[in-house]
PDB file of C-alpha atoms and ligand atoms in Angstrom:
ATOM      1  CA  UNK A   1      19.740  41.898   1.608  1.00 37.00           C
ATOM      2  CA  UNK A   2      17.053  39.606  -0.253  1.00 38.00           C
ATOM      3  CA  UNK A   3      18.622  40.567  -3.715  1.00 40.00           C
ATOM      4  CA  UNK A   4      21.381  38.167  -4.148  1.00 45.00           C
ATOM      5  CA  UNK A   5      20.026  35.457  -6.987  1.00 45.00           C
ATOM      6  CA  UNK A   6      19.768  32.489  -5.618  1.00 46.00           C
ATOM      7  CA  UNK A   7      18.661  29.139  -7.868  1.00 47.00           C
ATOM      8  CA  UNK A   8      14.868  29.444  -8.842  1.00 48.00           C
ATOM      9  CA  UNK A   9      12.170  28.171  -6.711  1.00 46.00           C
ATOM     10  CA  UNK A  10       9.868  25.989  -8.444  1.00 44.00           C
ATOM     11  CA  UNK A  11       6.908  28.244  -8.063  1.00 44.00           C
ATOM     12  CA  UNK A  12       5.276  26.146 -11.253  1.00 42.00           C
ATOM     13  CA  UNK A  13       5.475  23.032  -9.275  1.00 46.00           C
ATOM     14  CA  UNK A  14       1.992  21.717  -9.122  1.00 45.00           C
ATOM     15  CA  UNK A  15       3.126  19.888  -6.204  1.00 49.00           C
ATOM     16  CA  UNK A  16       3.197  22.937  -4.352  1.00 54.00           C
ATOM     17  CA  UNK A  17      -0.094  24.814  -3.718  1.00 53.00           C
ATOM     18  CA  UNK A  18      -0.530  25.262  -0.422  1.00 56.00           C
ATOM     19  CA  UNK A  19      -3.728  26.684   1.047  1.00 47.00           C
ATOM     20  CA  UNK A  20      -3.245  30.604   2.195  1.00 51.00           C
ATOM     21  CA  UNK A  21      -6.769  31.336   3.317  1.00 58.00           C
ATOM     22  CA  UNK A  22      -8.278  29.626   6.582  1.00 73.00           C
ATOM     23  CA  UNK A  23     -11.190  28.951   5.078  1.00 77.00           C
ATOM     24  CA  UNK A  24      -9.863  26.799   2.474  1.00 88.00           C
ATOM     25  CA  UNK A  25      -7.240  25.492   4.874  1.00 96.00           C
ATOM     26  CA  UNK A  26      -7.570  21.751   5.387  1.00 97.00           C
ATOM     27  CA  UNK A  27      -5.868  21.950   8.573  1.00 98.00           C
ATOM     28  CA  UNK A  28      -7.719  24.464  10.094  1.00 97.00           C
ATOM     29  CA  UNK A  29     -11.028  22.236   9.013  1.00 97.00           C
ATOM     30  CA  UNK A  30      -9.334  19.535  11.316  1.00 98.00           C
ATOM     31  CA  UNK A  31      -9.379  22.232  14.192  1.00 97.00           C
ATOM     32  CA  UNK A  32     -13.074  23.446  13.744  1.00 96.00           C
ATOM     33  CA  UNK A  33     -13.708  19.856  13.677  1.00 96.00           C
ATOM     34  CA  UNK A  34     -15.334  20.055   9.720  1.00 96.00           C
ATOM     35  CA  UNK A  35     -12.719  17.205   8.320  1.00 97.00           C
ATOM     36  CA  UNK A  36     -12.049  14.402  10.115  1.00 98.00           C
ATOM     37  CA  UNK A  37      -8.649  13.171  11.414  1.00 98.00           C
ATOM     38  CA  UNK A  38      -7.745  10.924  13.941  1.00 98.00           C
ATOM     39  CA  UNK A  39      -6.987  13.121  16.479  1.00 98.00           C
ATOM     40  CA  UNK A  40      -4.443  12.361  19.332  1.00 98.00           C
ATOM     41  CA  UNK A  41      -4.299  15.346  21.371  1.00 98.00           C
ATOM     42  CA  UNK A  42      -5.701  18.617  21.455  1.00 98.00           C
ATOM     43  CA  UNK A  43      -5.737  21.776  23.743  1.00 97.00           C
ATOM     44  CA  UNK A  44      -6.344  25.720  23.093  1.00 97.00           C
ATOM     45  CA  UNK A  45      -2.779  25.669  20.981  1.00 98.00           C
ATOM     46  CA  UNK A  46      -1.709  22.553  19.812  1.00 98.00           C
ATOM     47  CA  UNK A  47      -3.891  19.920  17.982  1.00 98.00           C
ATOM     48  CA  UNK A  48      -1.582  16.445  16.537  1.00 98.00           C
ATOM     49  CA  UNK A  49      -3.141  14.046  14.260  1.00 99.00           C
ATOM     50  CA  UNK A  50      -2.096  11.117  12.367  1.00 99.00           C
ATOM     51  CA  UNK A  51      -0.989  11.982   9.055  1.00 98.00           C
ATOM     52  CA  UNK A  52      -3.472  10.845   6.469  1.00 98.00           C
ATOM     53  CA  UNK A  53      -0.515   9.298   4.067  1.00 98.00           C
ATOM     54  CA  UNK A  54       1.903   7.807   6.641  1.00 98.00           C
ATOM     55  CA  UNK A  55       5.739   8.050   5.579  1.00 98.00           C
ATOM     56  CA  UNK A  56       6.333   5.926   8.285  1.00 98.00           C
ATOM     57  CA  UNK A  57       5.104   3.514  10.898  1.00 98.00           C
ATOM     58  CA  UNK A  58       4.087   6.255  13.259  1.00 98.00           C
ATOM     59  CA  UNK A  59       3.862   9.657  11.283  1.00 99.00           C
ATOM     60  CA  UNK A  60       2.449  12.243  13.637  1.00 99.00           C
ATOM     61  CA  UNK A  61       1.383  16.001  12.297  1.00 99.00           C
ATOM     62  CA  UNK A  62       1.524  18.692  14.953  1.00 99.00           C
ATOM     63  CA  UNK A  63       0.278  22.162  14.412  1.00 98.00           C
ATOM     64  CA  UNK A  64      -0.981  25.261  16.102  1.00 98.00           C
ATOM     65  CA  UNK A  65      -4.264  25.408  16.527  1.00 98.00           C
ATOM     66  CA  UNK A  66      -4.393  29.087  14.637  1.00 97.00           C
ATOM     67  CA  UNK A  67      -3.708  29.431  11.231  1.00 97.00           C
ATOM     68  CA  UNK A  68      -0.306  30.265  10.760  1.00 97.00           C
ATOM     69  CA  UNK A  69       1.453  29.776   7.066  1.00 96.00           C
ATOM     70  CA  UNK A  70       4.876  28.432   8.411  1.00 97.00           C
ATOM     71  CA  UNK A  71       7.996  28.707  10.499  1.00 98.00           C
ATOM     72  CA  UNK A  72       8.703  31.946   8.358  1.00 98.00           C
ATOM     73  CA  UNK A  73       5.352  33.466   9.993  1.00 97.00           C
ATOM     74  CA  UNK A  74       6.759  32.631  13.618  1.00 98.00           C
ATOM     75  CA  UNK A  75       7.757  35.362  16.019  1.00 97.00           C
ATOM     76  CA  UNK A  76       9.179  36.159  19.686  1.00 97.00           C
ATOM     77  CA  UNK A  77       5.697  35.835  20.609  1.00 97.00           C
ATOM     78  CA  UNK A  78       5.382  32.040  19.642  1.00 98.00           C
ATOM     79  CA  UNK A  79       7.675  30.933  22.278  1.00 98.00           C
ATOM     80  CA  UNK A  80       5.156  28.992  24.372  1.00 98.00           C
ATOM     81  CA  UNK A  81       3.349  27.656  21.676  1.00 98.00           C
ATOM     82  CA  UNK A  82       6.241  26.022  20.254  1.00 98.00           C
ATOM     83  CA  UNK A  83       7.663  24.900  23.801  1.00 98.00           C
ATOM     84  CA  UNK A  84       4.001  23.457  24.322  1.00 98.00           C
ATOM     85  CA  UNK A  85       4.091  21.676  20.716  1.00 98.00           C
ATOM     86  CA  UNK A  86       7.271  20.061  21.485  1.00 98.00           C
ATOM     87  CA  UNK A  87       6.350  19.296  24.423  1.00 98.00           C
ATOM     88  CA  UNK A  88       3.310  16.885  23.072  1.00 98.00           C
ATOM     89  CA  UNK A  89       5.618  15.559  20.063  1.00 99.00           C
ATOM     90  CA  UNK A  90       7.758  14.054  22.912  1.00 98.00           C
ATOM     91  CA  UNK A  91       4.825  12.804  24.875  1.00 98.00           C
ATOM     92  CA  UNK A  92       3.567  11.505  21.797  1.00 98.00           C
ATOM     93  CA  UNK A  93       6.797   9.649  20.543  1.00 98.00           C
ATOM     94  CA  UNK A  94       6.808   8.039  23.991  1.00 98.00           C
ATOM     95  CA  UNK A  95       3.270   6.756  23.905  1.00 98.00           C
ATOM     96  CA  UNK A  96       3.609   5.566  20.497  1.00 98.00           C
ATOM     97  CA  UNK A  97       6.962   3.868  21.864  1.00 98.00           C
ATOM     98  CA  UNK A  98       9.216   5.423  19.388  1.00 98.00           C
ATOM     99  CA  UNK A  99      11.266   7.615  21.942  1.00 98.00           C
ATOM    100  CA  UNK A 100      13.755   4.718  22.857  1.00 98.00           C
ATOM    101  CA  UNK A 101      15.167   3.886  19.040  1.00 98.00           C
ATOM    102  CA  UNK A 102      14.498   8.016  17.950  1.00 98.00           C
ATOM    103  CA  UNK A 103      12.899  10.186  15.680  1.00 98.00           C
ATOM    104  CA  UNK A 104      12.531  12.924  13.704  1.00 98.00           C
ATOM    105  CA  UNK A 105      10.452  16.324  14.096  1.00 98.00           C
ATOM    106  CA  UNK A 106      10.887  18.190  10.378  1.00 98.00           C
ATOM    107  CA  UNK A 107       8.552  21.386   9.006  1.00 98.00           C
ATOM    108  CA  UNK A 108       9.029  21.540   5.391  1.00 98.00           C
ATOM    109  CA  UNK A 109       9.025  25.014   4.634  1.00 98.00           C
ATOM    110  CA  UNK A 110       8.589  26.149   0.973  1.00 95.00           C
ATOM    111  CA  UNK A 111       8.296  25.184  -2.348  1.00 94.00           C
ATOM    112  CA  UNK A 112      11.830  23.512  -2.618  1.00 96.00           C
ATOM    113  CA  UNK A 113      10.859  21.498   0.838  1.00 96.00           C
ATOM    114  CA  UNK A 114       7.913  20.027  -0.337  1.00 94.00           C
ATOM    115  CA  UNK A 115       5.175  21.615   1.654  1.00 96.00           C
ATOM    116  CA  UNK A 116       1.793  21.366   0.554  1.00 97.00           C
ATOM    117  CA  UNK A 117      -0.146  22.842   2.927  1.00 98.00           C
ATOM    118  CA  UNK A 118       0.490  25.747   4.300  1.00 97.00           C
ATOM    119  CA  UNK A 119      -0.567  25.786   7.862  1.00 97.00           C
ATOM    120  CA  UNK A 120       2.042  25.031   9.799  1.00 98.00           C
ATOM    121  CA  UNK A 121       2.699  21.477  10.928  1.00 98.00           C
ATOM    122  CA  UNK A 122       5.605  19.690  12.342  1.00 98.00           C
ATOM    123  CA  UNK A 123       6.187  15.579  11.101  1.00 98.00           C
ATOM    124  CA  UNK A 124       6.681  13.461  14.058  1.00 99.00           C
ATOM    125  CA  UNK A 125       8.001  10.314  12.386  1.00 98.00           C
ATOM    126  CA  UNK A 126       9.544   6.904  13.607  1.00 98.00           C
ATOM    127  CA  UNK A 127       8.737   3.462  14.387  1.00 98.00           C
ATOM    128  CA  UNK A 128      11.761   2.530  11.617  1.00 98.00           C
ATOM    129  CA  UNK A 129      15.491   3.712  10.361  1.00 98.00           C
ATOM    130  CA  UNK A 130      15.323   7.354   9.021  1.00 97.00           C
ATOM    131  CA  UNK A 131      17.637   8.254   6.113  1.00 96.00           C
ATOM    132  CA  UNK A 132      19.699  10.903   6.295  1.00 97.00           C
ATOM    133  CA  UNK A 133      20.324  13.444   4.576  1.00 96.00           C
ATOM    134  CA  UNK A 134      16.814  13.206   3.674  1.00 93.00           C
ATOM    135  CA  UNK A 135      15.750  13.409  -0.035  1.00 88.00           C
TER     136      UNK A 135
HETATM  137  P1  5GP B 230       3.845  18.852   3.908  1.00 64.10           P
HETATM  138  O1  5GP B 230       3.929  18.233   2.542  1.00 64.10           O
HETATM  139  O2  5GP B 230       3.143  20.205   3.830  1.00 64.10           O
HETATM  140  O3  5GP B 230       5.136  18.929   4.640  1.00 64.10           O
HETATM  141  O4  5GP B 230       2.946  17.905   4.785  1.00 64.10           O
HETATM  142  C1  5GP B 230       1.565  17.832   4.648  1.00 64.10           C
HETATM  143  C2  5GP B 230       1.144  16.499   5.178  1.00 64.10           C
HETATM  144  O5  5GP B 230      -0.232  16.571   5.459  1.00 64.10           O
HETATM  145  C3  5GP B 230       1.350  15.348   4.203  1.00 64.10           C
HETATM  146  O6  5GP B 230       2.176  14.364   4.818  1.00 64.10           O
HETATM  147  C4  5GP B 230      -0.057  14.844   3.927  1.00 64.10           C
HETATM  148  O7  5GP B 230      -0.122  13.438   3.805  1.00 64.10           O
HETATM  149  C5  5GP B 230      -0.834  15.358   5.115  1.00 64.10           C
HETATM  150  N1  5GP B 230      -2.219  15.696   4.855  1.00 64.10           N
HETATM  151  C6  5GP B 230      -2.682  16.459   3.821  1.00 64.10           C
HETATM  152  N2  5GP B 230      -4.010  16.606   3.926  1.00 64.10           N
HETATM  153  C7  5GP B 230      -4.386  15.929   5.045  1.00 64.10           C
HETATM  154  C8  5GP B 230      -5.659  15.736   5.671  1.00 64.10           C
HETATM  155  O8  5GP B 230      -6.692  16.207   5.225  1.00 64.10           O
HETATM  156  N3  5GP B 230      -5.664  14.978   6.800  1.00 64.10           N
HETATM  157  C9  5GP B 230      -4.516  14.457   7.334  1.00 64.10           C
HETATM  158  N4  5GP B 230      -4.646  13.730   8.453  1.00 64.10           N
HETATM  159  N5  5GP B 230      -3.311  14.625   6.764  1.00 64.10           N
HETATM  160  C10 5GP B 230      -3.247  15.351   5.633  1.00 64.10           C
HETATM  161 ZN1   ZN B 231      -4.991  26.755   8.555  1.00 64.10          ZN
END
């Protein structure tokens, strides 16, 4: 298990350097409130915010409020949290009026995904026609 070679991740990809430590965490400065974001909703789990480079017309970040690195970090335990962050995603793509035409909820995860920060977040994106498979 785990020792089967598999391709190389890019681990010297300056592209991907995502924070570890909730102090230097950007997203975790969003929930204490010490960076700014334009926050959409918020509760004791879940915080969503726009996304500060927008891939698309409405491109949505949704994370748990608590620093966790990403989906590989997830346990048993995380059941409501998820069920409560989807929850708001699909509020969310209604009020922003993109439930009718779709979307698309993605976590990178990794250095081959493209994640670059490492507090989990989920991409609510839509408002246009989503390639697939993506890049
Ligand atoms: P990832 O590349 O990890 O999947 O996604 C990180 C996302 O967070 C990117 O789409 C990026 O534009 C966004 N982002 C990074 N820093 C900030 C920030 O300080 N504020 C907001 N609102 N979005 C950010
Ligand atoms: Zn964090």
């Amino acid at each position: 298990m785990g020792s089967r070679a598999g391709p190389a991740a890019p681990r010297a990809d300056p592209a991907y350097n995502p924070a570890v430590t909730e102090s230097s965490c950007p997203f975790c400065r969003i929930v204490s409130g010490e960076a700014a974001a334009t926050v959409l909703h918020r509760d004791e789990v879940v915080i969503a915010f726009r996304d500060i480079a927008p891939r698309a017309p409405t491109h949505i970040l949704l994370a748990p409020c608590r620093h966790v690195s990403s989906v590989l970090e997830l346990g048993d335990g995380d059941g409501p949290l998820l069920a409560r962050l989807f929850g708001v995603a699909a509020d969310l793509a209604r009020s922003e009026g993109i439930a009718e035409n779709g979307f698309r909820i993605v976590a990178n995860t990794g250095p081959w995904s493209g994640q670059s920060v490492g507090h989990l977040h989920f991409h609510l994106l839509g408002g246009r026609s989503l390639g697939w498979p993506p890049g």
